[in-house]
Each structure stands twice: as C-alpha cells, then as structure tokens.
C-alpha positions as MATLAB code, in Angstrom:
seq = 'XXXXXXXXXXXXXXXXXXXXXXXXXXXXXXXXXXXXXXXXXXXXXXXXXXXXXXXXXXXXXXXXXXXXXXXXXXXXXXXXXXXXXXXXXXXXXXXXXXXXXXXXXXXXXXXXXXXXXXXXXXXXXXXXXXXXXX';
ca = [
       0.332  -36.163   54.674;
       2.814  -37.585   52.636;
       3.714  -35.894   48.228;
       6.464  -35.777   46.237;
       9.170  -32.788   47.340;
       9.663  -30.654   44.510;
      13.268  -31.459   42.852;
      15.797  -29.006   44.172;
      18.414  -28.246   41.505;
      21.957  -26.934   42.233;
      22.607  -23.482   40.598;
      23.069  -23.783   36.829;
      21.259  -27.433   36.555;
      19.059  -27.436   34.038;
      15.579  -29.180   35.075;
      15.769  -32.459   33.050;
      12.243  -34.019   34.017;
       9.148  -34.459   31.556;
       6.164  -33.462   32.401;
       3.170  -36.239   31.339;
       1.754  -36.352   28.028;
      -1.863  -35.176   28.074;
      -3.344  -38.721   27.682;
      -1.304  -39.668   30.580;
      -1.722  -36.843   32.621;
      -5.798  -37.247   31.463;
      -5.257  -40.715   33.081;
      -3.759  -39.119   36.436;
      -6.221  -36.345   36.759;
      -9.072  -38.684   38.535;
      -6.129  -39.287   41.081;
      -5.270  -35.672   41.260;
      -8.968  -34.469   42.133;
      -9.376  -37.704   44.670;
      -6.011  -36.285   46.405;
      -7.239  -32.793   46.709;
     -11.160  -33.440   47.322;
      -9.677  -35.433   50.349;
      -7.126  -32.778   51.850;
      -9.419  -30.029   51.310;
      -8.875  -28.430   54.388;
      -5.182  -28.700   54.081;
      -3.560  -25.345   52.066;
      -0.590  -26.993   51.361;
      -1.736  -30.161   49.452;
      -4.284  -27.833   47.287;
      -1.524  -25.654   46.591;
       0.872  -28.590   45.261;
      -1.864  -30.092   43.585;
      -2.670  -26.689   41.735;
       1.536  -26.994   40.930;
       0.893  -29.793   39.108;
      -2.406  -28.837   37.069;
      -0.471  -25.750   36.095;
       2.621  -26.984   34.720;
       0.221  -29.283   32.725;
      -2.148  -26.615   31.682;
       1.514  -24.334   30.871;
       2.467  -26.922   27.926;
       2.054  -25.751   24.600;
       1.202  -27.551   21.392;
       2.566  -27.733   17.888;
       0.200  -27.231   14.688;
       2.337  -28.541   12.432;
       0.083  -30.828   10.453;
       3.299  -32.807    8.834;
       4.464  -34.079   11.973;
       3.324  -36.715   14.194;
       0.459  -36.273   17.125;
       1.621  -34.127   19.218;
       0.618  -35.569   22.568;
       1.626  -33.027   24.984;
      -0.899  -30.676   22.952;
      -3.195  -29.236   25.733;
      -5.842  -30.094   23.715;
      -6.193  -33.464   24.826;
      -6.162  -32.548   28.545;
      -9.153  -32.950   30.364;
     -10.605  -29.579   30.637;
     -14.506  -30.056   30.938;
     -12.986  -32.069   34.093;
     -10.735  -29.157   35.178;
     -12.816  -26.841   34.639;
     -15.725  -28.070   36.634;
     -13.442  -29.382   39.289;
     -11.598  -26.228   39.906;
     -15.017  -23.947   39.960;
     -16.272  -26.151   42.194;
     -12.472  -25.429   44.551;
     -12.901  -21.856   43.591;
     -16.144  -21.310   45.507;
     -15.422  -23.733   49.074;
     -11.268  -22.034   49.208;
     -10.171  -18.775   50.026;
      -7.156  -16.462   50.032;
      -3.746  -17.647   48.374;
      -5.712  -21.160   47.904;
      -8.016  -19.434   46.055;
      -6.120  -17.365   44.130;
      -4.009  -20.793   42.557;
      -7.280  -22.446   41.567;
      -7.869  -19.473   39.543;
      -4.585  -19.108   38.092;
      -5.530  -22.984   37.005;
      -8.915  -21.892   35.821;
      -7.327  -19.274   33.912;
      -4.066  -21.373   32.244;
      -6.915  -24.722   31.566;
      -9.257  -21.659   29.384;
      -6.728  -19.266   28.320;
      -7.044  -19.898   24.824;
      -3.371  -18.489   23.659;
      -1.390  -18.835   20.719;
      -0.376  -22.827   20.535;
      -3.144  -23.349   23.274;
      -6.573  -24.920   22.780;
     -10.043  -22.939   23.294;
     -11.904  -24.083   25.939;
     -15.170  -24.791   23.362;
     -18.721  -23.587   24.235;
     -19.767  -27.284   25.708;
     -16.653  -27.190   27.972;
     -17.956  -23.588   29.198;
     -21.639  -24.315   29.810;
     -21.342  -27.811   30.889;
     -24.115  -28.530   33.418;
     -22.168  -31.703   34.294;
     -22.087  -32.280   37.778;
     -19.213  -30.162   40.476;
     -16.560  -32.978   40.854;
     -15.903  -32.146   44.616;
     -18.811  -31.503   46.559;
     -19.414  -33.884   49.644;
     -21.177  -37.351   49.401;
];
C-alpha cells in the first residue's frame, strides 16, 4: 500500500502547507472513503485516513459577515457524509482504530465556538452507511 509520508520538519520549521478548502476537500472526500472502505482491514491506512479527516474537521471558520466567503469554514464540509461514513467505521473497527474514528466523529459534530452544528437532518439521517460491503 502506497500514501503520502507525513512531511517531516527540521526543529524550528514552521509547517508551511494548506490544508484544502472545504469545497475542495468536499470534492476529495468520495476518494477518501473509497481509500479506506478498500484497506479496511489495514490499521495503518484507516489511521492516516482519520489524519486527514481530522485536520479538516480541526479548521475553524470566521463569522465576520464583512469579509469574503470564508471557504475553509467547516461548514461547508461534508458532514451528513462523515458522519454516516465514520458510524458506519465505528461499529466494523476496534481498539486504537476505533478510538480515531471517534475522535473524527467527535471533531465533524463538535459544535464549538467558530465551528458549525451538526443540524438535526445531519444527526437523524436515515441515508444509507457509506461502507458496508456490496
């Protein structure tokens, strides 16, 4: 299995990298979930792919009404899909796997200051799970 290493940064380097806008990372996500609903089985993948999610679901939005769309506003992330896709990894994972999809869970819903509310549609969906087995 072949990802991305994680950028190693000499001591005192600031991390200079972006992280996607929401739209784009919206875009991504159907990618994402293939990825991981493929490599179920392997820890190490799920655990890079929850990485991602989180630093995602860990960007915080402006509500400053006189300034332009803020598109790294969580807000326009993909949470009904996040949601359902990570309850759905929550209940076939176990152990530290386990524990990261709820840390996503829990950073996609948190609902804190500069955050967006997961709304009562996103929380009592009945869509489909995104990862069970065809």
């Amino acid at each position: 299995t072949a990802t991305v290493a994680p950028k190693h940064l000499e001591e005192g380097e600031e991390d200079s990298s972006c992280p996607l806008s929401a739209p784009a990372f919206s875009y991504c996500f159907a990618v994402i979930s293939a990825a991981l609903k493929k490599h179920i089985s392997d820890p190490e993948m799920l655990i890079q792919g929850f990485e991602i999610i989180s630093e995602q679901t860990g960007l915080r939005g402006s509500y400053d009404d006189d300034k332009e769309v803020d598109l790294f506003h969580p807000k326009y992330l993909p949470r009904t899909e996040m949601m359902t896709f990570l309850l759905d990894l929550i209940g076939r994972t176990e152990g530290t796997v386990l524990q990261n999809a709820v840390k996503c869970l829990i950073d996609c819903a948190s609902g804190e200051a500069w955050c967006a509310m997961a709304t009562h549609f996103e929380v009592t969906s009945d869509q489909p799970a995104a990862c069970h087995s065809e």
